[in-house]
């Protein structure tokens, strides 16, 4: 049996009810949400709304209609950055960002947007809040940061950053791709104006789901326009949310699965999920520290990080470690740069990257024991590739 430890790329397996909800949608509903007046279209619309509602509960969003569904976090981040920033605006970000933020920002820099990257220094790779505040200038419009790092597992202090943003009257955009469903996020408490999330990682939905929360104070320019099922008599895009930003047939079957994933999380409760993930991460860190030649990157306290650990192994490249685990032990991990070249440049692990073990609530201690045994064997000279 395969042991899956690449949950930061996408979570697998999913809770049974996610698969059941998608099956039910496919077999019993099938209609296009909000388009037609017949009952299958109406039921499909209810499924989509229900998912919006569950997400609003999870993130403490007052009005579920302020959530726009997208295909993934990347699309949500692009919608937010390109929909908000104009030439002459200044944006502050961090060196830990994923390419889904780094690349749109680099592109926007070419159109005249100014960009400042805040270093996240070793050993903990935490955001330097003093440097962040000192970087704010007259034309700063936005702080755009991730919540949890997909490379080193660092979790940024959103409420502290939110306070700084509020004090200076600027917007805060958060990429919650790694933390949604695994870490508490309260958009009101943290003062988040834009929250991008993906459905297929911690929220246990299928691939092809994600979204963007837009604070009602903000109006974004849409990247695309089209059919919404509302105001069909008009050839102009509706101005109300979510239709102003959400055109075309959504992934309703995927959203049925996402809704089931979010309800699973709400039922289990984030404290219980977090507690189990901390236990697993502690087990992993302790085990890795006992293997000769393994060097863990970043924060060693499981309480202060995501349930993912990056490491390098002396004398073996990350890709060799990944190949060994896959071929000999059926263990799936991710090796390399994890779509985050900035992070590896500042961590000193560029260009080979690291081996990343990323866990979910559904992993078990015995799977970790198998992984640790495999790494122990690899650390012995004679079995090296
Ligand atoms: C921090 C972070 N942001 C954004 C993304 C992009 O997510 P998606 O591929 O679902 O758009 C990822 C995916 O790994 C990520 O880890």
Tab-separated table of C-alpha atoms and ligand atoms in Angstrom:
chain	number	residue	atom	x	y	z
A	1	UNK	CA	0.000	0.000	0.000
A	2	UNK	CA	1.198	3.455	-0.916
A	3	UNK	CA	2.054	5.826	1.922
A	4	UNK	CA	1.129	9.340	0.861
A	5	UNK	CA	3.111	12.176	2.457
A	6	UNK	CA	2.747	14.919	-0.154
A	7	UNK	CA	-0.307	16.628	1.303
A	8	UNK	CA	1.101	20.117	0.780
A	9	UNK	CA	0.881	19.454	-2.977
A	10	UNK	CA	-2.621	18.020	-2.676
A	11	UNK	CA	-4.288	16.054	0.113
A	12	UNK	CA	-4.872	12.352	-0.391
A	13	UNK	CA	-6.837	10.357	0.549
A	14	UNK	CA	-9.949	12.467	1.093
A	15	UNK	CA	-12.584	11.766	3.756
A	16	UNK	CA	-15.220	9.302	2.469
A	17	UNK	CA	-17.985	11.890	2.536
A	18	UNK	CA	-16.138	14.022	-0.027
A	19	UNK	CA	-16.227	11.183	-2.530
A	20	UNK	CA	-19.852	10.409	-1.574
A	21	UNK	CA	-20.948	14.037	-2.081
A	22	UNK	CA	-19.349	14.157	-5.531
A	23	UNK	CA	-20.908	10.830	-6.494
A	24	UNK	CA	-24.292	12.024	-5.300
A	25	UNK	CA	-23.963	15.245	-7.286
A	26	UNK	CA	-22.970	13.334	-10.398
A	27	UNK	CA	-25.710	10.684	-10.085
A	28	UNK	CA	-28.601	12.694	-8.676
A	29	UNK	CA	-28.151	16.417	-9.380
A	30	UNK	CA	-25.966	17.264	-12.366
A	31	UNK	CA	-27.656	20.590	-13.260
A	32	UNK	CA	-25.914	23.880	-13.995
A	33	UNK	CA	-26.157	26.080	-10.856
A	34	UNK	CA	-28.127	29.300	-11.133
A	35	UNK	CA	-28.673	28.988	-14.879
A	36	UNK	CA	-32.052	27.351	-15.433
A	37	UNK	CA	-35.328	27.328	-13.486
A	38	UNK	CA	-35.761	23.556	-13.274
A	39	UNK	CA	-35.251	21.668	-10.055
A	40	UNK	CA	-31.880	20.127	-10.894
A	41	UNK	CA	-30.418	23.555	-11.637
A	42	UNK	CA	-31.895	24.898	-8.404
A	43	UNK	CA	-30.489	21.986	-6.405
A	44	UNK	CA	-27.103	22.502	-7.968
A	45	UNK	CA	-27.284	26.188	-6.989
A	46	UNK	CA	-28.096	25.133	-3.425
A	47	UNK	CA	-25.026	22.871	-3.314
A	48	UNK	CA	-22.800	25.749	-4.448
A	49	UNK	CA	-24.344	28.152	-1.933
A	50	UNK	CA	-24.034	25.578	0.831
A	51	UNK	CA	-20.298	25.326	0.170
A	52	UNK	CA	-19.946	29.125	0.261
A	53	UNK	CA	-21.813	29.117	3.544
A	54	UNK	CA	-19.598	26.411	5.105
A	55	UNK	CA	-16.452	28.322	4.049
A	56	UNK	CA	-17.859	31.557	5.488
A	57	UNK	CA	-18.365	29.750	8.791
A	58	UNK	CA	-14.821	28.357	8.731
A	59	UNK	CA	-13.173	31.745	8.043
A	60	UNK	CA	-15.677	33.868	10.028
A	61	UNK	CA	-16.812	35.733	6.913
A	62	UNK	CA	-19.976	37.729	7.519
A	63	UNK	CA	-21.490	37.439	4.042
A	64	UNK	CA	-20.874	34.173	2.107
A	65	UNK	CA	-21.517	36.058	-1.148
A	66	UNK	CA	-18.182	37.845	-0.653
A	67	UNK	CA	-16.491	34.537	-1.553
A	68	UNK	CA	-15.693	34.069	-5.245
A	69	UNK	CA	-15.031	30.528	-6.428
A	70	UNK	CA	-11.955	29.902	-8.552
A	71	UNK	CA	-10.120	26.864	-9.885
A	72	UNK	CA	-7.353	27.077	-7.270
A	73	UNK	CA	-5.388	29.493	-5.079
A	74	UNK	CA	-3.251	30.641	-8.021
A	75	UNK	CA	-6.280	31.982	-9.875
A	76	UNK	CA	-7.559	33.658	-6.701
A	77	UNK	CA	-4.199	35.358	-6.067
A	78	UNK	CA	-3.983	36.583	-9.670
A	79	UNK	CA	-7.543	37.943	-9.467
A	80	UNK	CA	-6.711	39.812	-6.289
A	81	UNK	CA	-3.336	41.250	-7.313
A	82	UNK	CA	-4.245	42.207	-10.877
A	83	UNK	CA	-7.709	43.358	-9.833
A	84	UNK	CA	-6.354	45.726	-7.197
A	85	UNK	CA	-2.881	46.981	-8.074
A	86	UNK	CA	-2.237	49.807	-10.544
A	87	UNK	CA	1.039	51.254	-11.906
A	88	UNK	CA	2.550	53.454	-9.187
A	89	UNK	CA	1.166	51.338	-6.317
A	90	UNK	CA	3.633	49.769	-3.885
A	91	UNK	CA	3.186	46.220	-2.577
A	92	UNK	CA	5.086	44.480	0.217
A	93	UNK	CA	5.582	40.739	0.200
A	94	UNK	CA	7.921	38.135	1.740
A	95	UNK	CA	10.775	36.027	0.418
A	96	UNK	CA	8.899	32.834	1.323
A	97	UNK	CA	6.176	33.339	-1.288
A	98	UNK	CA	5.107	30.603	-3.662
A	99	UNK	CA	5.398	31.313	-7.389
A	100	UNK	CA	1.645	31.827	-7.470
A	101	UNK	CA	2.346	35.165	-5.742
A	102	UNK	CA	5.945	35.746	-6.877
A	103	UNK	CA	5.214	35.472	-10.593
A	104	UNK	CA	2.126	37.732	-10.739
A	105	UNK	CA	4.043	40.285	-8.634
A	106	UNK	CA	7.079	40.111	-10.923
A	107	UNK	CA	4.734	40.582	-13.881
A	108	UNK	CA	3.033	43.562	-12.243
A	109	UNK	CA	6.444	45.041	-11.423
A	110	UNK	CA	6.998	45.171	-15.191
A	111	UNK	CA	3.818	47.261	-15.544
A	112	UNK	CA	4.982	49.860	-12.990
A	113	UNK	CA	3.938	48.401	-9.635
A	114	UNK	CA	6.691	48.779	-6.999
A	115	UNK	CA	7.672	45.685	-5.042
A	116	UNK	CA	9.468	45.188	-1.704
A	117	UNK	CA	10.346	41.708	-0.454
A	118	UNK	CA	10.812	41.226	3.284
A	119	UNK	CA	13.496	38.726	4.309
A	120	UNK	CA	12.580	35.865	6.615
A	121	UNK	CA	15.910	35.068	8.264
A	122	UNK	CA	17.277	31.721	9.546
A	123	UNK	CA	16.934	29.794	11.770
A	124	UNK	CA	13.138	30.125	11.978
A	125	UNK	CA	12.419	31.901	8.685
A	126	UNK	CA	9.885	34.136	10.386
A	127	UNK	CA	8.650	37.407	8.882
A	128	UNK	CA	10.584	40.424	10.191
A	129	UNK	CA	7.698	42.647	11.350
A	130	UNK	CA	9.928	45.690	12.027
A	131	UNK	CA	11.320	45.548	8.516
A	132	UNK	CA	7.778	45.107	7.202
A	133	UNK	CA	6.517	48.225	8.973
A	134	UNK	CA	9.575	50.265	8.019
A	135	UNK	CA	9.009	49.392	4.356
A	136	UNK	CA	5.595	51.051	4.251
A	137	UNK	CA	5.647	54.262	2.261
A	138	UNK	CA	3.188	56.818	0.869
A	139	UNK	CA	2.122	54.716	-2.117
A	140	UNK	CA	1.964	51.333	-0.311
A	141	UNK	CA	-1.422	49.838	-1.171
A	142	UNK	CA	-1.090	46.218	-0.135
A	143	UNK	CA	0.745	43.699	2.026
A	144	UNK	CA	0.572	40.360	0.232
A	145	UNK	CA	1.880	37.407	2.232
A	146	UNK	CA	1.324	33.723	2.638
A	147	UNK	CA	0.057	32.376	5.932
A	148	UNK	CA	1.944	29.068	6.102
A	149	UNK	CA	5.080	28.302	4.108
A	150	UNK	CA	4.922	25.297	1.793
A	151	UNK	CA	8.724	25.018	2.025
A	152	UNK	CA	9.674	25.391	5.696
A	153	UNK	CA	6.315	25.261	7.445
A	154	UNK	CA	6.697	28.714	9.057
A	155	UNK	CA	3.382	30.276	10.062
A	156	UNK	CA	3.222	34.073	9.819
A	157	UNK	CA	1.472	36.024	12.623
A	158	UNK	CA	-1.546	37.279	10.677
A	159	UNK	CA	-3.066	39.293	13.489
A	160	UNK	CA	0.193	41.234	14.022
A	161	UNK	CA	0.476	41.923	10.308
A	162	UNK	CA	-3.209	42.895	10.228
A	163	UNK	CA	-2.585	45.439	13.006
A	164	UNK	CA	0.267	47.009	11.032
A	165	UNK	CA	-1.877	47.147	7.870
A	166	UNK	CA	-4.758	48.763	9.769
A	167	UNK	CA	-2.490	51.297	11.485
A	168	UNK	CA	-1.199	52.484	8.095
A	169	UNK	CA	-4.518	52.243	6.231
A	170	UNK	CA	-3.356	49.620	3.717
A	171	UNK	CA	-4.883	46.369	2.556
A	172	UNK	CA	-3.834	42.881	3.660
A	173	UNK	CA	-3.987	39.942	1.271
A	174	UNK	CA	-3.290	36.435	2.589
A	175	UNK	CA	-2.424	33.305	0.621
A	176	UNK	CA	-3.902	30.576	2.808
A	177	UNK	CA	-3.203	27.723	0.368
A	178	UNK	CA	-1.349	25.742	3.042
A	179	UNK	CA	-3.285	26.715	6.155
A	180	UNK	CA	-6.973	26.710	5.183
A	181	UNK	CA	-8.515	23.735	6.958
A	182	UNK	CA	-5.464	23.087	9.112
A	183	UNK	CA	-5.028	26.340	11.029
A	184	UNK	CA	-7.633	28.756	12.397
A	185	UNK	CA	-8.199	31.788	10.153
A	186	UNK	CA	-10.575	34.563	11.191
A	187	UNK	CA	-10.735	37.263	8.524
A	188	UNK	CA	-12.446	39.750	10.839
A	189	UNK	CA	-10.089	39.302	13.781
A	190	UNK	CA	-6.981	39.408	11.606
A	191	UNK	CA	-8.268	42.306	9.464
A	192	UNK	CA	-7.820	40.407	6.191
A	193	UNK	CA	-9.126	42.179	3.074
A	194	UNK	CA	-8.378	39.411	0.592
A	195	UNK	CA	-8.067	35.723	1.455
A	196	UNK	CA	-7.004	33.292	-1.276
A	197	UNK	CA	-7.463	29.587	-0.606
A	198	UNK	CA	-7.296	26.355	-2.520
A	199	UNK	CA	-9.835	23.568	-2.107
A	200	UNK	CA	-7.692	20.498	-2.696
A	201	UNK	CA	-5.211	20.641	0.191
A	202	UNK	CA	-6.228	21.080	3.849
A	203	UNK	CA	-9.897	21.613	2.968
A	204	UNK	CA	-10.034	18.058	1.544
A	205	UNK	CA	-11.901	19.082	-1.621
A	206	UNK	CA	-11.005	17.904	-5.114
A	207	UNK	CA	-8.535	19.594	-7.459
A	208	UNK	CA	-10.107	22.385	-9.508
A	209	UNK	CA	-11.638	24.154	-6.506
A	210	UNK	CA	-10.566	27.241	-4.598
A	211	UNK	CA	-11.652	30.766	-3.907
A	212	UNK	CA	-11.085	34.357	-2.937
A	213	UNK	CA	-12.732	36.247	-0.101
A	214	UNK	CA	-13.069	39.946	-0.883
A	215	UNK	CA	-13.782	42.360	1.953
A	216	UNK	CA	-16.889	44.444	1.049
A	217	UNK	CA	-14.786	47.650	1.395
A	218	UNK	CA	-12.898	46.591	-1.730
A	219	UNK	CA	-13.877	46.568	-5.374
A	220	UNK	CA	-11.658	44.527	-7.676
A	221	UNK	CA	-11.465	44.845	-11.445
A	222	UNK	CA	-12.407	41.493	-12.938
A	223	UNK	CA	-9.866	39.585	-15.033
A	224	UNK	CA	-12.673	38.159	-17.150
A	225	UNK	CA	-16.367	38.676	-17.778
A	226	UNK	CA	-19.278	36.561	-19.027
A	227	UNK	CA	-22.382	34.607	-18.147
A	228	UNK	CA	-23.508	34.518	-14.539
A	229	UNK	CA	-27.109	33.333	-14.846
A	230	UNK	CA	-28.135	36.720	-13.364
A	231	UNK	CA	-29.294	39.870	-15.264
A	232	UNK	CA	-29.149	37.942	-18.535
A	233	UNK	CA	-30.847	40.834	-20.335
A	234	UNK	CA	-27.781	43.062	-19.776
A	235	UNK	CA	-24.556	42.932	-21.769
A	236	UNK	CA	-22.618	44.530	-18.911
A	237	UNK	CA	-21.141	42.515	-16.053
A	238	UNK	CA	-23.294	42.685	-12.889
A	239	UNK	CA	-21.683	44.810	-10.184
A	240	UNK	CA	-22.777	42.730	-7.216
A	241	UNK	CA	-20.771	39.928	-5.581
A	242	UNK	CA	-19.981	37.231	-6.371
A	243	UNK	CA	-21.260	37.674	-9.960
A	244	UNK	CA	-19.020	40.680	-10.641
A	245	UNK	CA	-15.987	38.367	-10.363
A	246	UNK	CA	-17.455	34.915	-11.031
A	247	UNK	CA	-18.425	34.200	-14.650
A	248	UNK	CA	-18.956	30.955	-16.509
A	249	UNK	CA	-20.168	27.582	-15.271
A	250	UNK	CA	-18.480	26.729	-11.967
A	251	UNK	CA	-17.064	23.334	-11.002
A	252	UNK	CA	-20.293	22.418	-9.210
A	253	UNK	CA	-19.423	18.755	-8.705
A	254	UNK	CA	-16.050	19.794	-7.281
A	255	UNK	CA	-17.758	22.337	-5.028
A	256	UNK	CA	-20.065	19.570	-3.760
A	257	UNK	CA	-16.896	17.723	-2.693
A	258	UNK	CA	-15.325	20.862	-1.248
A	259	UNK	CA	-18.453	21.557	0.798
A	260	UNK	CA	-18.288	18.039	2.230
A	261	UNK	CA	-14.588	18.534	3.033
A	262	UNK	CA	-15.245	21.818	4.857
A	263	UNK	CA	-18.142	20.289	6.798
A	264	UNK	CA	-15.882	17.394	7.778
A	265	UNK	CA	-13.383	19.920	9.172
A	266	UNK	CA	-16.091	21.880	10.993
A	267	UNK	CA	-17.388	18.651	12.520
A	268	UNK	CA	-13.995	17.313	13.589
A	269	UNK	CA	-13.020	20.797	14.794
A	270	UNK	CA	-9.792	22.663	14.052
A	271	UNK	CA	-8.368	22.204	17.589
A	272	UNK	CA	-8.574	18.394	17.237
A	273	UNK	CA	-7.108	18.479	13.714
A	274	UNK	CA	-4.306	20.773	14.816
A	275	UNK	CA	-3.556	18.642	17.889
A	276	UNK	CA	-3.186	15.463	15.835
A	277	UNK	CA	-1.054	17.219	13.234
A	278	UNK	CA	1.230	18.583	15.967
A	279	UNK	CA	1.603	15.089	17.427
A	280	UNK	CA	2.524	13.647	14.021
A	281	UNK	CA	4.947	16.510	13.296
A	282	UNK	CA	6.641	16.045	16.704
A	283	UNK	CA	7.035	12.349	15.960
A	284	UNK	CA	8.520	13.168	12.549
A	285	UNK	CA	10.955	15.822	13.821
A	286	UNK	CA	12.130	13.610	16.682
A	287	UNK	CA	12.694	10.705	14.308
A	288	UNK	CA	14.500	12.791	11.698
A	289	UNK	CA	16.797	14.240	14.357
A	290	UNK	CA	17.889	10.726	15.302
A	291	UNK	CA	19.103	9.871	11.777
A	292	UNK	CA	22.734	10.616	10.930
A	293	UNK	CA	23.215	13.235	8.244
A	294	UNK	CA	19.645	14.588	8.240
A	295	UNK	CA	19.447	18.377	8.584
A	296	UNK	CA	15.981	19.822	9.229
A	297	UNK	CA	15.382	23.292	7.785
A	298	UNK	CA	13.541	25.802	9.938
A	299	UNK	CA	11.588	25.808	13.147
A	300	UNK	CA	11.974	22.613	15.206
A	301	UNK	CA	8.960	23.117	17.459
A	302	UNK	CA	5.933	21.377	15.942
A	303	UNK	CA	3.601	23.827	17.736
A	304	UNK	CA	5.059	26.707	15.725
A	305	UNK	CA	4.889	25.210	12.253
A	306	UNK	CA	2.704	23.572	9.653
A	307	UNK	CA	2.631	19.753	9.556
A	308	UNK	CA	5.354	19.734	6.945
A	309	UNK	CA	9.084	19.336	7.343
A	310	UNK	CA	11.809	20.051	4.786
A	311	UNK	CA	15.223	18.485	5.212
A	312	UNK	CA	18.421	17.694	3.370
A	313	UNK	CA	20.558	14.605	3.817
A	314	UNK	CA	24.327	14.824	3.724
A	315	UNK	CA	25.794	13.067	0.707
A	316	UNK	CA	22.464	12.306	-0.992
A	317	UNK	CA	20.606	14.721	-3.275
A	318	UNK	CA	16.934	15.417	-2.510
A	319	UNK	CA	15.881	13.792	-5.778
A	320	UNK	CA	17.764	10.604	-4.840
A	321	UNK	CA	15.988	10.521	-1.477
A	322	UNK	CA	12.591	10.927	-3.164
A	323	UNK	CA	13.350	8.209	-5.691
A	324	UNK	CA	14.528	5.820	-2.966
A	325	UNK	CA	11.382	6.367	-0.866
A	326	UNK	CA	9.066	5.975	-3.856
A	327	UNK	CA	10.705	2.951	-5.479
A	328	UNK	CA	11.671	0.910	-2.441
A	329	UNK	CA	9.053	1.891	0.117
A	330	UNK	CA	6.049	3.218	-1.867
A	331	UNK	CA	6.314	6.467	0.086
A	332	UNK	CA	5.281	9.613	-1.828
A	333	UNK	CA	7.116	12.818	-0.897
A	334	UNK	CA	8.074	15.942	-2.798
A	335	UNK	CA	11.630	16.962	-3.555
A	336	UNK	CA	13.152	20.033	-5.198
A	337	UNK	CA	12.099	23.672	-5.047
A	338	UNK	CA	8.341	23.291	-4.395
A	339	UNK	CA	7.541	26.182	-6.796
A	340	UNK	CA	9.285	28.591	-4.412
A	341	UNK	CA	12.685	29.674	-5.778
A	342	UNK	CA	12.799	32.860	-3.635
A	343	UNK	CA	12.475	30.767	-0.464
A	344	UNK	CA	15.279	28.393	-1.411
A	345	UNK	CA	17.528	31.286	-2.444
A	346	UNK	CA	17.137	32.860	0.980
A	347	UNK	CA	17.477	29.490	2.773
A	348	UNK	CA	20.654	28.517	0.901
A	349	UNK	CA	19.049	25.366	-0.572
A	350	UNK	CA	18.869	26.644	-4.168
A	351	UNK	CA	18.955	25.014	-6.781
A	352	UNK	CA	18.666	21.427	-5.489
A	353	UNK	CA	16.015	22.202	-2.916
A	354	UNK	CA	14.934	19.909	-0.104
A	355	UNK	CA	12.996	16.747	0.634
A	356	UNK	CA	9.563	17.711	1.936
A	357	UNK	CA	7.376	15.471	4.065
A	358	UNK	CA	3.902	16.975	4.339
A	359	UNK	CA	1.310	15.312	6.555
A	360	UNK	CA	-2.439	15.478	6.871
A	361	UNK	CA	-4.927	14.691	9.620
A	362	UNK	CA	-5.376	11.296	7.960
A	363	UNK	CA	-1.730	10.152	8.219
A	364	UNK	CA	-0.806	7.719	11.016
A	365	UNK	CA	2.157	7.265	13.396
A	366	UNK	CA	2.871	3.836	11.894
A	367	UNK	CA	3.269	5.383	8.439
A	368	UNK	CA	5.816	7.749	9.983
A	369	UNK	CA	7.668	4.796	11.494
A	370	UNK	CA	7.941	3.214	8.034
A	371	UNK	CA	9.278	6.491	6.624
A	372	UNK	CA	11.809	6.897	9.432
A	373	UNK	CA	12.995	3.296	9.046
A	374	UNK	CA	13.471	3.867	5.299
A	375	UNK	CA	15.478	7.046	5.901
A	376	UNK	CA	17.552	5.294	8.531
A	377	UNK	CA	18.412	2.576	5.984
A	378	UNK	CA	19.284	5.196	3.405
A	379	UNK	CA	21.574	6.915	5.881
A	380	UNK	CA	23.680	3.739	6.071
A	381	UNK	CA	26.369	3.956	3.449
A	382	UNK	CA	25.822	0.548	1.815
A	383	UNK	CA	22.240	1.144	0.692
A	384	UNK	CA	22.921	4.578	-0.857
A	385	UNK	CA	21.901	4.843	-4.483
B	1	LIG	C1	1.816	28.716	-0.303
B	1	LIG	C2	1.123	28.301	-1.572
B	1	LIG	N1	0.470	29.217	-2.280
B	1	LIG	C3	-0.185	28.896	-3.415
B	1	LIG	C4	-0.193	27.610	-3.901
B	1	LIG	C5	-0.902	27.308	-5.176
B	1	LIG	O1	-1.984	26.472	-4.973
B	1	LIG	P1	-2.790	25.940	-6.251
B	1	LIG	O2	-1.820	25.107	-7.035
B	1	LIG	O3	-3.906	25.158	-5.706
B	1	LIG	O4	-3.197	27.129	-7.012
B	1	LIG	C6	0.488	26.617	-3.201
B	1	LIG	C7	0.528	25.240	-3.710
B	1	LIG	O5	1.366	24.446	-3.392
B	1	LIG	C8	1.163	26.963	-1.994
B	1	LIG	O6	1.815	26.057	-1.290
